[in-house]
Amino acid sequence: MKKIFLFAAILVLTATTSCKKYLDQVPNDRLSLDETFNSRASAEKFLANVYSNIPDEFGQRFPGGSRNAGLWTGASDEADYDWGFVSSNDVNIGNWDANSGFVSSYWTNFYKGIRSATFFIANVDKVQDMAPALKTQYKAEAQALRGMFYYYLMRLYGPVVLLGDEVIPPDAAFTDVQLPRSSFDECTNYVSTELKAAADQLPAVPSNDSNYGRITKGIALAFRAQTLLMDASPLYNGNTDESAMKNADGKQLISQSYDAAKWKTASDAYKDFITQLVPTVYDLFRKNDANGNYDPYLSCRDIWLTDWNKEVILARANNSLSSRQYEMTPYHNGYASEVRGSGGLGATQNIVDAFFMANGKSITDAGSGYVSIGNSTTDTKYTKAGIYNQWVNREPRFYVDITYNGSTWLDTNTGLITTQLYNHGNSGKATGGNDYSPTGYIVRKMQGLGNWNVGGRTLMLLRLANIYMDYVEALNEAAPGDPDILKYLNLIRDRAGVPVYGSADLPIPADQSAMRTAIRKERRVELAFENVRFFDVRRWKIAEQTDNGPIYGLNINADLPDFLKVVAFETRVFSKRHYFFPIPQQDVDTDKKLVQNPGW
């Protein structure tokens, strides 16, 4: 049976209710309280609309909005969008403020989701035709969703307003609330407690195929651990740069003293997740080739093409897959429409250089074998003769994630297509007009093998590899040298087909600092283009280096060979105030107890 995701067509839809209309409708807009909780069907519709606030992270051309679409890829040092209207381009140059639409959207939508979840918890017991066990599960789902929405708020705005169990109608004006912000530690304690309590009441696996996408124990425990990881990170843990972030009564909102114990609390939460759920519920996705041999390329590629595989923790089926694939499909002038896209989501030279060589070493390491000039004279496993040497003998994830000049396109239904990204090539700037890569590379990760204009496939928002990378980061800070650090780091590398640390010619990082560097390098590659890097550089407090100043790509205004010259395509702006989003100005103006983030 096909596994149906909750956002797409869940359980309560009737034959006369379209998905779009259903997801755009909040039942309480049209039903009285008594009517909404008068039947299981209408109550389930209400809960489904709480679910709809889970972000459509990959719909990034128009961030925010009713779907909480992201802006994280193009606003990180991984990528850039061609089109000027995309809001991440404004973020990159500092052209945004507390009145920007997406700033208000996230704040308003997540709080609406929080209020709706609380409203549901307070009223679902009134439903007469629902079994008590199902009420308990649904209340736990709503409680977990509420915690998740707070997590999404905290990673953007920092310390937020905690509403607790106060029942506020979902569509009441938030301006009616007069409450101060809680400290980040208070927010963390509240959210982690909520998610743990919800996890205790939730099943580890869906009850049947039609319930895939519902909140499970694993989702709740994963978000709990991620919340604790945030709290332990430099941006929130003893960050004296934010000493001015105080409520009107002088209450400090960001911890001013470093607490090393927070790393242990976080690492323990991840260990708890792994102990309870791996490998029985979750495991790293691995795939063999046609001959039955393990294939790291297929494993890293097809994890995105295989719905509900064991690595998936949280995914969304009602998503922006087609638009994302359009952005990743090159222009391919003269070819059929199914292989002709825009290529407008360009990968930067910064991320291209981050991928390891096939021998597992960084391109700057001695003995890596990296060649910075010239073209190859022979075919390799992943490249043809004539490919620029910088892209030869790289690790499998590079070929999964990056479309480079001369690469073969994935969709072969209309024949083999060689992508040409130089100025007058079939996908170059002069050829594509408004549709071209601004960097000379195109993001490829999660691209399907057929027509770009296709829906119905899920897009993962959280997977087990992310949990492993989080765990080793927290554990390296809490207990340097713990054997789990090397174990789980090497599980990621082994799946990716690169030599593990401790193998011949690749020594184990010598100390905590060296291991921290290795973990961050691995994380950057493994989780590239998954909406992680934007938040990582902020919680590590390194965004003033990574996201400020020149960002590099190839010379898209030239044909070969000058096209291959690395140039700065943009000078980005990032200052201390940008570590946190501003609170929407309209809410600061109305809630007299709500203080704005410093610098805004």
XYZ file of C-alpha atoms in Angstrom:
600
model
C 0.000 0.000 0.000
C 1.231 3.499 -0.778
C 2.173 5.424 2.341
C 0.153 8.638 2.412
C 1.614 11.683 4.114
C -0.590 13.613 6.464
C -0.320 16.918 4.598
C -1.320 15.416 1.282
C -4.647 13.737 1.820
C -5.046 12.509 5.362
C -7.708 10.421 6.924
C -10.466 13.015 7.217
C -10.800 14.280 3.659
C -14.072 13.615 1.918
C -14.470 13.080 -1.792
C -15.769 16.603 -2.202
C -12.927 18.376 -0.365
C -9.825 19.265 -2.372
C -6.414 19.195 -0.678
C -5.745 22.838 -1.410
C -9.041 24.047 -0.055
C -8.713 21.788 2.958
C -5.239 22.936 3.914
C -6.127 26.565 3.382
C -9.114 26.315 5.709
C -9.081 26.564 9.493
C -12.338 24.900 10.596
C -12.788 27.302 13.499
C -13.189 30.113 10.950
C -16.469 28.546 9.892
C -17.560 26.368 12.786
C -18.460 27.246 16.337
C -16.502 25.660 19.178
C -19.272 23.146 19.782
C -19.428 22.231 16.101
C -15.646 21.870 15.735
C -15.408 19.389 18.589
C -18.797 17.790 18.003
C -17.371 14.981 15.900
C -14.151 13.116 15.313
C -14.111 14.193 11.669
C -14.199 17.942 12.351
C -11.744 17.648 15.256
C -9.306 15.761 13.019
C -9.619 18.487 10.414
C -8.662 21.018 13.042
C -5.606 18.975 14.063
C -4.587 18.564 10.432
C -4.503 22.321 10.112
C -2.193 22.494 13.110
C 0.078 20.112 11.202
C 0.009 22.364 8.143
C 2.256 24.868 9.961
C 5.218 22.486 9.657
C 7.443 24.430 7.237
C 7.647 23.782 3.523
C 11.390 24.352 3.871
C 12.318 23.889 0.214
C 9.864 26.414 -1.256
C 12.436 29.175 -1.101
C 11.641 31.582 -3.885
C 8.801 33.059 -1.820
C 9.775 32.535 1.835
C 7.339 32.764 4.697
C 3.743 32.956 3.542
C 1.059 30.521 4.623
C 3.398 27.529 4.132
C 6.312 28.864 6.198
C 8.555 28.394 3.175
C 12.268 28.622 3.879
C 14.987 30.985 2.662
C 17.900 29.129 4.167
C 19.791 27.701 1.184
C 20.222 30.859 -0.861
C 20.882 32.875 2.291
C 23.806 30.662 3.307
C 27.305 30.430 1.862
C 26.197 27.278 0.013
C 24.152 28.887 -2.738
C 22.656 31.897 -4.458
C 19.488 32.520 -6.448
C 19.597 34.065 -9.891
C 16.422 36.119 -9.537
C 16.446 39.439 -7.717
C 12.931 39.005 -6.317
C 13.973 36.086 -4.095
C 14.115 37.362 -0.519
C 17.310 35.493 0.353
C 19.109 37.890 -2.002
C 17.932 40.787 0.154
C 19.083 38.996 3.297
C 22.525 38.466 1.765
C 23.075 42.174 1.229
C 21.439 43.332 4.458
C 18.381 44.796 2.721
C 15.756 43.639 5.227
C 14.360 44.691 8.589
C 11.603 44.208 11.156
C 8.952 45.145 8.574
C 9.970 42.550 5.966
C 7.122 40.211 5.080
C 8.870 36.919 5.821
C 9.949 38.217 9.245
C 6.312 38.686 10.183
C 5.110 35.469 8.480
C 7.202 33.072 10.523
C 6.397 34.806 13.803
C 2.661 35.020 13.109
C 2.237 31.547 11.632
C 4.142 29.622 14.271
C 2.310 31.399 17.066
C -0.974 30.673 15.327
C 0.067 27.015 15.234
C 0.969 27.135 18.926
C -2.376 28.663 19.867
C -4.244 26.176 17.693
C -2.411 23.239 19.282
C -3.257 24.487 22.775
C -6.864 25.080 21.743
C -7.088 21.525 20.439
C -5.576 20.006 23.596
C -8.049 21.922 25.755
C -11.120 20.885 23.759
C -10.615 17.471 22.165
C -12.015 15.662 25.217
C -15.427 17.071 24.224
C -15.512 14.833 21.141
C -18.017 12.056 21.772
C -17.220 9.646 18.935
C -13.476 9.359 19.598
C -11.905 6.634 21.704
C -9.991 7.782 24.820
C -6.737 6.245 23.554
C -6.981 8.203 20.322
C -7.655 11.416 22.245
C -4.500 10.792 24.271
C -2.464 10.254 21.105
C -3.888 13.312 19.374
C -3.212 15.495 22.410
C 0.383 14.255 22.426
C 0.709 15.043 18.723
C -0.580 18.568 19.323
C 1.746 18.986 22.307
C 4.726 17.893 20.207
C 3.726 20.200 17.373
C 3.512 23.070 19.836
C 7.045 22.309 21.021
C 8.297 22.063 17.435
C 6.806 25.444 16.551
C 8.563 27.010 19.536
C 11.808 25.426 18.318
C 11.318 26.977 14.876
C 10.699 30.368 16.514
C 13.719 30.108 18.827
C 16.200 29.308 16.067
C 15.130 32.516 14.282
C 14.271 35.057 16.976
C 16.118 33.696 20.004
C 14.188 34.019 23.306
C 10.457 34.197 22.641
C 7.164 34.628 24.481
C 5.961 31.428 26.150
C 2.177 31.122 26.220
C 2.083 27.909 28.237
C -1.353 26.286 28.392
C -3.244 29.570 28.175
C -6.105 28.976 25.761
C -6.197 31.727 23.160
C -8.522 31.194 20.187
C -6.396 30.373 17.105
C -7.564 33.398 15.160
C -7.503 35.913 18.005
C -5.229 38.845 17.344
C -1.808 38.236 18.855
C -1.818 41.948 19.601
C -4.232 41.207 22.454
C -1.397 39.485 24.320
C 0.708 41.610 26.670
C 3.561 39.330 27.735
C 7.342 39.673 27.982
C 9.866 37.329 26.426
C 11.142 34.404 28.475
C 14.877 33.776 28.688
C 16.378 31.332 26.218
C 17.076 28.878 29.032
C 13.435 29.079 30.129
C 12.309 28.514 26.551
C 14.620 25.511 26.256
C 13.425 23.984 29.513
C 9.784 24.433 28.535
C 10.159 23.029 25.024
C 12.331 20.069 26.038
C 9.874 19.178 28.820
C 6.906 19.436 26.455
C 8.539 17.269 23.803
C 9.632 14.628 26.318
C 6.120 14.442 27.763
C 4.640 14.133 24.277
C 7.158 11.456 23.272
C 6.104 9.326 26.235
C 2.564 9.189 24.823
C 3.420 8.697 21.145
C 3.986 5.509 19.138
C 7.450 4.756 17.805
C 6.021 3.866 14.386
C 2.756 4.772 12.653
C -0.098 2.366 13.310
C -0.489 1.714 9.590
C 0.655 2.979 6.200
C -2.033 5.656 6.006
C -0.629 7.336 9.127
C 2.867 7.994 7.826
C 3.624 11.629 8.509
C 1.968 11.781 11.888
C 4.127 12.930 14.773
C 5.854 9.957 16.384
C 8.051 9.399 19.409
C 11.143 9.782 17.216
C 10.104 13.178 15.862
C 9.395 14.501 19.344
C 12.676 13.180 20.778
C 14.658 14.506 17.805
C 13.294 18.029 18.183
C 13.907 17.854 21.915
C 17.559 17.013 21.301
C 17.914 19.744 18.677
C 16.483 22.293 21.106
C 19.033 21.264 23.731
C 21.832 21.431 21.144
C 20.859 25.016 20.380
C 20.936 25.893 24.058
C 24.458 24.475 24.411
C 25.831 26.272 21.340
C 27.976 29.432 21.510
C 25.215 31.780 20.314
C 23.105 30.981 23.379
C 25.560 29.655 25.964
C 27.558 32.433 27.626
C 27.220 34.860 24.713
C 28.354 38.178 26.174
C 27.865 39.843 22.779
C 24.146 39.709 23.581
C 24.388 41.291 27.012
C 22.013 44.050 25.870
C 19.216 41.560 25.151
C 17.102 42.236 28.235
C 13.457 42.709 29.072
C 12.282 46.121 30.216
C 12.678 44.998 33.849
C 16.347 44.148 33.233
C 15.888 40.373 32.956
C 18.753 38.862 30.941
C 17.446 36.851 27.982
C 20.667 35.150 26.816
C 22.909 33.341 29.279
C 26.015 35.401 30.074
C 27.989 32.570 31.662
C 29.120 29.460 29.815
C 27.719 26.172 31.105
C 29.619 23.126 29.838
C 26.973 20.818 31.315
C 24.555 21.873 28.579
C 26.588 19.868 26.054
C 26.171 16.737 28.166
C 22.446 17.339 28.483
C 22.246 17.590 24.684
C 24.450 14.559 24.005
C 22.432 12.502 26.497
C 19.234 13.431 24.651
C 20.702 12.248 21.340
C 21.998 9.059 22.948
C 18.504 8.442 24.313
C 17.057 8.800 20.799
C 19.620 6.382 19.355
C 19.242 3.834 22.151
C 15.462 3.731 21.861
C 15.020 3.907 18.113
C 18.125 2.769 16.188
C 18.175 0.418 14.309
C 14.663 -0.855 15.061
C 12.881 2.242 13.737
C 15.601 4.288 12.008
C 18.800 3.377 10.216
C 21.109 4.889 7.608
C 19.865 4.312 4.061
C 22.153 2.076 2.029
C 21.697 0.756 -1.507
C 23.445 -1.800 -3.684
C 24.070 -1.537 -7.404
C 22.653 -3.883 -10.047
C 25.376 -6.420 -9.265
C 24.546 -6.521 -5.574
C 27.539 -4.478 -4.467
C 27.204 -1.561 -2.062
C 27.104 1.751 -3.948
C 27.707 4.983 -1.994
C 26.606 7.181 -4.892
C 23.224 5.455 -5.150
C 22.910 5.463 -1.372
C 23.445 9.233 -1.097
C 21.309 9.985 -4.166
C 18.381 7.638 -3.728
C 17.766 8.418 -0.090
C 15.923 11.441 -1.521
C 14.072 9.388 -4.116
C 12.850 6.603 -1.809
C 9.810 7.699 0.188
C 9.652 6.727 3.849
C 12.927 4.827 3.924
C 14.350 4.066 7.382
C 16.477 7.202 7.533
C 13.476 9.539 7.318
C 12.453 11.119 10.618
C 10.284 14.000 9.361
C 9.156 14.605 5.786
C 6.580 16.603 3.855
C 4.741 15.321 0.782
C 2.684 18.437 0.121
C 5.792 20.385 -0.775
C 7.516 22.559 -3.360
C 9.221 19.682 -5.160
C 8.430 20.792 -8.709
C 9.598 24.353 -8.180
C 12.744 23.128 -6.433
C 13.510 20.758 -9.294
C 12.890 23.558 -11.800
C 15.534 25.616 -9.993
C 17.973 22.702 -10.132
C 17.342 21.655 -13.742
C 19.670 23.510 -16.140
C 18.227 25.619 -18.952
C 19.314 23.089 -21.611
C 18.426 25.252 -24.591
C 17.011 23.265 -27.502
C 16.007 20.233 -25.482
C 12.593 18.888 -24.442
C 10.643 20.696 -21.724
C 11.028 17.870 -19.211
C 14.791 18.479 -19.090
C 14.624 22.242 -19.536
C 14.484 24.231 -16.328
C 16.111 27.400 -15.062
C 19.244 26.353 -13.188
C 18.599 29.414 -11.065
C 19.792 27.902 -7.784
C 23.558 28.133 -8.039
C 25.993 26.352 -5.724
C 28.922 28.495 -4.616
C 32.602 27.767 -5.071
C 32.725 27.871 -1.259
C 30.659 24.682 -0.939
C 32.241 23.043 -3.999
C 35.634 23.358 -2.329
C 34.273 21.845 0.898
C 33.692 18.388 -0.580
C 36.425 15.854 0.095
C 38.549 14.072 -2.433
C 37.886 10.376 -3.104
C 40.648 9.503 -0.620
C 38.702 11.263 2.146
C 40.973 14.290 2.467
C 40.106 17.964 2.085
C 41.425 19.592 -1.068
C 43.850 21.650 1.038
C 45.358 18.614 2.795
C 48.747 17.258 1.861
C 48.349 14.100 -0.170
C 44.791 14.867 -1.239
C 45.661 14.603 -4.922
C 43.690 17.732 -5.764
C 44.648 19.263 -9.114
C 43.672 22.906 -9.486
C 44.291 23.432 -13.214
C 43.899 21.635 -16.518
C 41.543 18.974 -17.794
C 41.538 15.231 -17.260
C 42.707 12.973 -20.053
C 40.906 9.796 -18.954
C 37.498 8.658 -17.801
C 36.972 7.969 -14.092
C 34.096 6.296 -12.254
C 32.103 9.538 -12.154
C 33.639 11.786 -14.837
C 34.464 11.752 -18.531
C 37.774 12.627 -20.128
C 38.051 16.371 -20.627
C 36.397 17.384 -17.338
C 38.152 20.151 -15.441
C 40.588 18.543 -13.016
C 39.142 20.339 -9.984
C 36.026 18.164 -10.325
C 37.802 14.849 -10.914
C 38.386 12.217 -8.216
C 36.073 13.889 -5.736
C 33.985 11.942 -3.240
C 30.593 10.454 -4.307
C 28.565 13.136 -2.499
C 30.070 15.777 -4.768
C 28.594 14.084 -7.840
C 25.244 13.620 -6.094
C 25.027 17.262 -4.998
C 26.615 19.400 -7.735
C 25.939 19.969 -11.445
C 29.162 21.279 -13.001
C 30.111 22.198 -16.534
C 30.390 19.065 -18.676
C 28.394 16.820 -16.356
C 25.732 14.482 -17.732
C 22.146 15.306 -16.818
C 20.190 12.827 -14.669
C 17.082 12.576 -16.861
C 18.057 10.409 -19.844
C 14.520 9.839 -21.168
C 15.254 12.044 -24.184
C 18.882 10.957 -24.527
C 22.153 11.937 -22.901
C 22.569 15.668 -22.288
C 25.844 17.369 -21.416
C 25.218 20.496 -19.354
C 27.181 23.538 -20.531
C 27.288 26.352 -17.979
C 29.715 28.744 -19.651
C 28.295 31.992 -21.031
C 27.168 30.778 -24.461
C 26.689 27.138 -23.464
C 23.263 25.474 -23.556
C 22.653 26.577 -19.955
C 24.825 29.684 -19.758
C 23.971 33.267 -18.920
C 23.891 34.554 -22.507
C 21.698 31.641 -23.566
C 19.234 31.515 -20.698
C 18.375 35.193 -20.464
C 16.787 35.400 -17.001
C 17.394 31.716 -16.256
C 20.962 30.740 -15.510
C 23.213 29.825 -12.618
C 24.685 32.920 -10.938
C 27.693 30.888 -9.788
C 28.604 28.551 -12.661
C 27.432 25.530 -10.654
C 23.899 24.268 -9.926
C 22.578 22.520 -6.832
C 21.659 18.912 -7.765
C 20.904 17.217 -4.441
C 17.433 15.592 -4.235
C 16.839 16.017 -7.998
C 14.700 13.241 -9.486
C 15.654 11.120 -12.474
C 12.739 12.155 -14.701
C 10.655 15.205 -15.564
C 11.365 18.081 -13.177
C 7.659 18.981 -13.164
C 6.451 16.189 -10.920
C 4.824 16.037 -7.527
C 3.916 13.418 -4.991
C 7.388 12.621 -3.695
C 8.241 13.517 -0.129
C 10.986 15.922 0.831
C 12.809 15.123 4.049
C 13.017 17.825 6.687
C 15.002 15.744 9.170
C 16.908 12.473 8.807
C 19.036 10.177 10.912
C 22.363 11.441 9.524
C 21.504 14.849 10.977
C 20.945 13.237 14.378
C 24.306 11.447 14.172
C 26.113 14.654 13.246
C 24.382 16.529 16.079
C 25.280 13.771 18.526
C 28.991 13.685 17.734
C 29.193 17.479 17.916
C 27.592 17.573 21.369
C 29.560 14.569 22.609
C 32.888 16.022 21.468
C 32.187 19.103 23.598
C 30.881 17.108 26.562
C 33.271 14.143 26.620
C 36.220 14.460 24.205
C 37.574 11.062 23.233
C 34.339 9.178 23.866
C 34.397 6.241 21.393
C 30.897 7.086 20.143
C 32.312 10.210 18.474
C 34.471 8.240 16.075
C 31.864 5.486 15.709
C 29.047 7.700 14.482
C 31.252 10.062 12.493
C 32.690 7.078 10.644
C 29.228 5.618 10.021
C 28.474 8.757 8.003
C 31.758 8.574 6.097
C 31.433 4.867 5.400
C 27.960 5.307 3.932
C 29.305 8.168 1.792
C 32.049 5.967 0.383
C 35.016 7.896 1.760
C 37.759 6.413 3.943
C 37.008 6.508 7.648
C 39.171 8.174 10.258
C 41.667 5.668 11.590
C 42.132 3.939 8.235
C 45.424 3.943 6.316
C 46.621 7.486 5.495
C 43.724 9.081 7.400
C 44.597 9.405 11.090
C 42.041 9.988 13.817
C 41.841 13.722 14.663
C 44.383 14.287 17.410
C 42.404 16.222 20.024
C 39.093 17.911 20.784
C 39.856 20.920 18.602
C 40.930 18.812 15.624
C 37.863 16.605 16.055
C 35.624 19.686 16.205
C 37.063 20.811 12.871
C 36.575 17.344 11.352
C 32.970 17.189 12.583
C 32.130 20.600 11.165
C 33.701 19.717 7.814
C 31.752 16.469 7.650
C 28.526 18.145 8.678
C 28.923 20.810 6.018
C 29.204 18.197 3.266
C 26.760 15.566 4.508
C 23.967 18.071 5.182
C 24.681 20.450 2.293
C 21.574 22.131 0.809
C 19.334 20.691 3.556
C 18.604 24.022 5.262
C 21.129 23.329 8.012
C 24.158 25.468 7.199
C 22.263 28.771 7.628
C 21.556 27.921 11.265
C 24.864 26.175 11.999
C 27.041 29.194 11.289
C 24.794 31.297 13.489
C 24.687 29.018 16.512
C 28.495 28.565 16.194
C 28.887 32.379 16.002
C 31.001 32.210 12.832
C 28.560 33.830 10.401
C 30.479 37.114 10.546
C 33.253 35.216 8.764
C 31.282 32.830 6.534
C 28.431 35.123 5.462
C 30.163 38.492 5.383
C 32.308 39.652 2.470
C 32.931 38.105 -0.957
C 31.227 34.848 -1.987
C 32.740 32.990 -4.915
C 31.718 31.241 -8.106
C 32.962 30.886 -11.657
C 33.145 33.621 -14.293
C 29.685 33.163 -15.815
C 30.174 36.144 -18.147
C 32.854 34.294 -20.120
C 33.156 31.229 -22.294
C 35.836 28.585 -21.864
C 38.552 28.776 -20.685
C 37.977 32.082 -18.834
C 34.697 30.715 -17.482
C 36.782 28.554 -15.122
C 38.303 31.503 -13.281
C 37.054 31.825 -9.709
C 35.560 35.251 -9.090
C 33.585 36.979 -6.353
C 30.012 37.229 -7.617
C 28.670 39.050 -4.555
C 29.811 40.889 -1.442
C 27.531 39.899 1.400
C 26.662 41.767 4.569
C 26.449 40.178 7.999
C 26.825 42.009 11.300
C 26.152 41.042 14.905
C 22.502 42.036 14.736
C 21.901 39.474 11.986
C 22.442 36.514 14.294
C 18.780 36.879 15.247
C 15.774 37.912 13.200
C 14.098 41.087 14.432
C 10.748 40.696 16.162
C 8.067 42.003 13.735
C 7.805 45.696 14.402
C 4.011 45.656 14.533
C 4.118 43.231 17.458
C 6.768 45.199 19.330
C 4.667 48.332 18.887
C 1.549 46.616 20.246
C 2.862 44.373 23.026
C 4.389 46.926 25.384
C 6.281 44.205 27.284
C 7.921 42.794 24.150
C 11.471 44.087 23.593
C 13.145 44.149 20.186
C 16.348 42.231 19.459
C 19.486 44.403 19.734
C 20.461 46.339 16.627
C 17.027 46.368 15.052
